[in-house]
Amino acid sequence: MSVQGSGIGPTLYIVTNNDLCTVSAANDIFKYADDTTLLVPQHTDVELDIELQNVKAWAANNCLKLNLSKTKEMIFKRPMVQYFHMPPALDNIEQLDCCKLLGVIFQSNFKMDSHIEFILSQCAQRMYLLKLLRHQGLPDVQLSVVAYAVIISRLLYALPAWGGFLSIELVNRINALYDVCSVLGIFSVA
């Protein structure tokens, strides 16, 4: 294996983890670079602890060390469910209500408040950058290009993964940001 952080490391990991599979076909495993996400539905024939033992055994067989301090568990539950039995936490695995996965912040209640709050905070900082660039004399056409690169691209990143979970309030907050940009003339290209 290669040293973590090397240029060839992610490619070697992808080749190595090609044979990592779930025990049950009802469960899913998603791999991206050196991150692995295990999805186990409520009704499955193989429980999460067995799937985790499978991943640990695979890591040991491939001379890899599973970083349990970075391993987290999140249980998704529908909002306003009348009866919900919270399964016990796995040994030494922290249960979270919110986690960031590939730049998208997911919440256990399927809301996207935290993600939108994070995006709008980033966009507000970037708006300040745009104001500075305008003050320095950057022409409107180039300012618009920068705005699309640093704001619109951030708003659109992974939109299919989270866009369907937005409340009207969150949509209105995003629209308000766009309206501010339009009023400032940031998105008007001649």
XYZ file of C-alpha atoms in Angstrom:
190
model
C 0.000 0.000 0.000
C 1.051 3.596 -0.482
C 1.502 6.345 2.052
C -1.687 8.273 2.858
C -1.673 11.605 1.061
C 0.446 10.405 -1.838
C -0.678 11.073 -5.397
C -1.181 7.398 -6.165
C -2.837 6.528 -2.810
C -6.508 7.159 -3.770
C -6.152 5.121 -6.972
C -4.594 2.214 -5.103
C -7.368 2.351 -2.504
C -10.047 2.293 -5.234
C -8.432 -0.782 -6.787
C -8.091 -2.409 -3.361
C -11.669 -1.750 -2.238
C -13.177 -3.033 -5.465
C -14.019 -6.354 -3.755
C -15.637 -4.758 -0.670
C -19.323 -5.723 -0.757
C -22.207 -5.930 1.683
C -23.216 -9.237 3.238
C -26.849 -8.654 2.233
C -28.211 -7.486 -1.107
C -30.748 -5.412 0.887
C -27.910 -3.214 2.183
C -25.826 -0.809 0.082
C -22.236 0.325 0.185
C -21.033 3.540 -1.466
C -17.354 4.157 -2.075
C -15.702 7.416 -3.027
C -11.911 7.726 -3.033
C -10.970 6.520 0.462
C -14.420 7.043 2.036
C -16.930 4.249 2.430
C -20.574 4.701 3.406
C -22.737 1.785 4.466
C -26.523 2.070 4.173
C -28.639 -0.425 6.100
C -32.436 0.003 5.914
C -34.731 -0.579 8.873
C -36.034 -3.841 7.467
C -33.080 -5.953 6.357
C -31.989 -9.540 6.662
C -28.504 -8.605 7.921
C -28.111 -6.063 10.721
C -25.675 -3.163 10.799
C -23.317 -4.735 13.355
C -22.807 -7.765 11.078
C -22.151 -5.491 8.099
C -19.640 -3.511 10.172
C -17.866 -6.739 11.184
C -17.719 -7.617 7.467
C -16.030 -4.273 6.690
C -13.578 -4.775 9.577
C -12.723 -8.285 8.330
C -12.248 -6.980 4.791
C -9.907 -4.241 6.068
C -7.871 -6.767 8.065
C -7.631 -9.133 5.058
C -6.362 -6.238 2.916
C -3.868 -5.023 5.533
C -5.815 -1.795 6.044
C -6.667 -0.153 9.322
C -10.249 1.002 9.790
C -10.265 4.399 11.510
C -13.038 3.919 14.069
C -12.555 7.442 15.443
C -13.812 8.765 12.082
C -16.540 6.147 11.800
C -19.973 7.599 12.576
C -23.541 6.331 12.563
C -26.628 8.277 11.600
C -30.154 6.930 11.825
C -32.613 8.567 9.447
C -36.161 8.883 10.697
C -39.233 10.465 9.190
C -40.378 13.670 10.870
C -43.418 13.338 13.108
C -43.287 9.520 13.170
C -45.566 8.275 15.949
C -43.451 5.351 17.119
C -39.725 5.055 16.695
C -37.418 2.622 18.427
C -33.861 3.942 18.445
C -31.463 1.014 18.027
C -28.538 0.868 20.430
C -25.319 2.503 19.318
C -22.593 0.252 17.994
C -19.537 -0.164 20.226
C -17.255 2.874 20.032
C -19.262 4.417 17.161
C -20.710 7.882 17.719
C -24.338 8.415 16.665
C -24.961 11.749 14.925
C -28.079 13.727 14.050
C -26.235 15.594 11.307
C -23.201 14.786 9.172
C -21.353 16.089 6.146
C -20.919 13.654 3.279
C -19.077 14.791 0.149
C -19.831 18.436 0.889
C -23.542 17.993 1.647
C -24.809 18.218 5.222
C -27.456 15.578 5.861
C -29.774 15.581 8.884
C -31.392 12.521 10.422
C -34.864 14.081 10.026
C -34.432 14.575 6.226
C -34.422 18.355 6.564
C -31.755 20.465 4.883
C -31.679 23.452 7.271
C -28.042 22.893 8.293
C -26.884 22.483 4.708
C -28.654 25.629 3.493
C -27.396 27.600 6.512
C -23.837 26.502 5.648
C -24.229 27.336 1.945
C -25.752 30.749 2.623
C -22.950 31.535 5.071
C -20.365 30.645 2.425
C -22.201 32.691 -0.196
C -22.390 35.724 2.127
C -18.598 35.594 2.520
C -18.229 35.326 -1.233
C -20.573 38.270 -1.739
C -18.130 40.341 0.304
C -15.362 39.210 -2.058
C -17.465 40.316 -5.019
C -18.033 43.728 -3.427
C -14.269 44.097 -2.963
C -13.641 43.103 -6.578
C -16.229 45.633 -7.785
C -14.606 48.322 -5.603
C -11.227 47.444 -7.173
C -12.725 48.132 -10.603
C -13.411 44.648 -11.969
C -15.760 45.097 -14.946
C -19.320 43.802 -14.562
C -18.879 41.063 -17.172
C -15.911 39.554 -15.300
C -17.661 40.145 -11.966
C -20.600 38.109 -13.237
C -18.266 35.273 -14.285
C -16.686 35.236 -10.821
C -20.133 35.311 -9.202
C -21.265 32.294 -11.180
C -18.035 30.485 -10.307
C -18.120 31.136 -6.551
C -21.834 31.526 -5.726
C -24.047 29.833 -8.287
C -21.752 26.802 -8.517
C -21.961 26.472 -4.718
C -25.748 26.692 -4.762
C -25.999 24.064 -7.506
C -23.438 21.612 -6.078
C -25.148 18.221 -5.564
C -28.565 19.854 -5.961
C -30.252 16.569 -7.008
C -29.187 15.033 -3.662
C -30.729 17.721 -1.458
C -33.031 19.893 -3.569
C -36.119 17.735 -3.084
C -35.941 18.112 0.691
C -36.213 21.910 0.786
C -39.037 23.622 2.612
C -40.646 26.731 1.106
C -38.808 28.795 3.730
C -35.415 27.476 2.575
C -36.290 28.041 -1.088
C -37.240 31.631 -0.208
C -33.898 32.158 1.571
C -32.000 30.969 -1.499
C -34.157 33.177 -3.743
C -33.454 36.151 -1.458
C -29.714 35.645 -1.963
C -30.212 35.540 -5.715
C -32.358 38.693 -5.541
C -29.601 40.528 -3.633
C -27.089 39.500 -6.287
C -29.434 40.689 -9.041
C -30.029 44.052 -7.328
C -26.272 44.525 -7.048
C -26.028 43.803 -10.767
C -23.731 40.842 -10.196
C -25.641 38.497 -12.502
C -26.478 40.961 -15.246
C -24.225 40.224 -18.203
C -24.427 42.596 -21.146
